[in-house]
Amino acid sequence: MQDQAGAGVVTDEECERAMAWLTDNAKNVAQAIAECSYLQEYRKSLKAMLMSKAPAGAVASMEAYAYAHPDYQAHLKGLRAAVERAEYLKFLTAAARIKLEIWRTNHADMRQVR
């Protein structure tokens, strides 16, 4: 735990690590977000394909068939995992950006003191 004098201080080394993380993980973050988007859109296609295989009947029963189908359930589990990964990476990105903002503010304050 930092004492009062060091509270809110981000070192140059921490700033460099945050910048490196943002640069090194940009593609991973983009891929995770793209995967979520794809899986959310594909869910609609999967539902339509499963409804077309459902026994003839009312639309509501065909929809229930699609939602209860093991393929749809598996897809939802995959979507859950993709959203979890994307959100985790978004939070890490936000934390790195906040660290950079603190560093920037600290350095602006130091320039004013000089």
XYZ file of C-alpha atoms in Angstrom, residues 13-61:
49
model
C 8.219 2.453 -15.887
C 4.525 1.800 -15.157
C 3.604 4.204 -17.936
C 5.872 2.378 -20.359
C 4.380 -0.982 -19.344
C 0.848 0.373 -19.841
C 1.761 1.705 -23.294
C 3.395 -1.603 -24.208
C 0.346 -3.535 -23.027
C -1.984 -1.366 -25.109
C 0.213 -1.768 -28.174
C 0.837 -5.490 -27.700
C -2.818 -6.316 -27.045
C -4.619 -4.080 -29.535
C -5.173 -6.968 -31.941
C -6.360 -9.300 -29.155
C -8.879 -6.716 -27.959
C -10.126 -6.108 -31.500
C -10.429 -9.837 -32.177
C -12.333 -10.421 -28.932
C -14.791 -7.637 -29.735
C -15.198 -8.891 -33.313
C -15.811 -12.443 -32.054
C -18.573 -11.194 -29.758
C -20.191 -9.250 -32.542
C -20.026 -12.223 -34.918
C -21.440 -14.661 -32.360
C -24.288 -12.285 -31.488
C -25.226 -11.954 -35.150
C -24.755 -15.658 -35.890
C -27.165 -16.461 -33.050
C -29.958 -15.099 -35.250
C -28.903 -17.261 -38.191
C -28.610 -20.332 -35.998
C -32.087 -19.741 -34.616
C -33.497 -19.461 -38.141
C -31.723 -22.646 -39.281
C -32.972 -24.572 -36.253
C -36.507 -23.259 -36.663
C -36.480 -24.516 -40.251
C -35.698 -28.014 -38.913
C -38.422 -27.880 -36.259
C -41.552 -29.961 -36.622
C -44.286 -28.060 -38.428
C -46.462 -26.041 -36.145
C -46.979 -22.604 -34.709
C -44.099 -20.157 -34.903
C -43.890 -20.100 -31.102
C -43.355 -23.870 -30.944
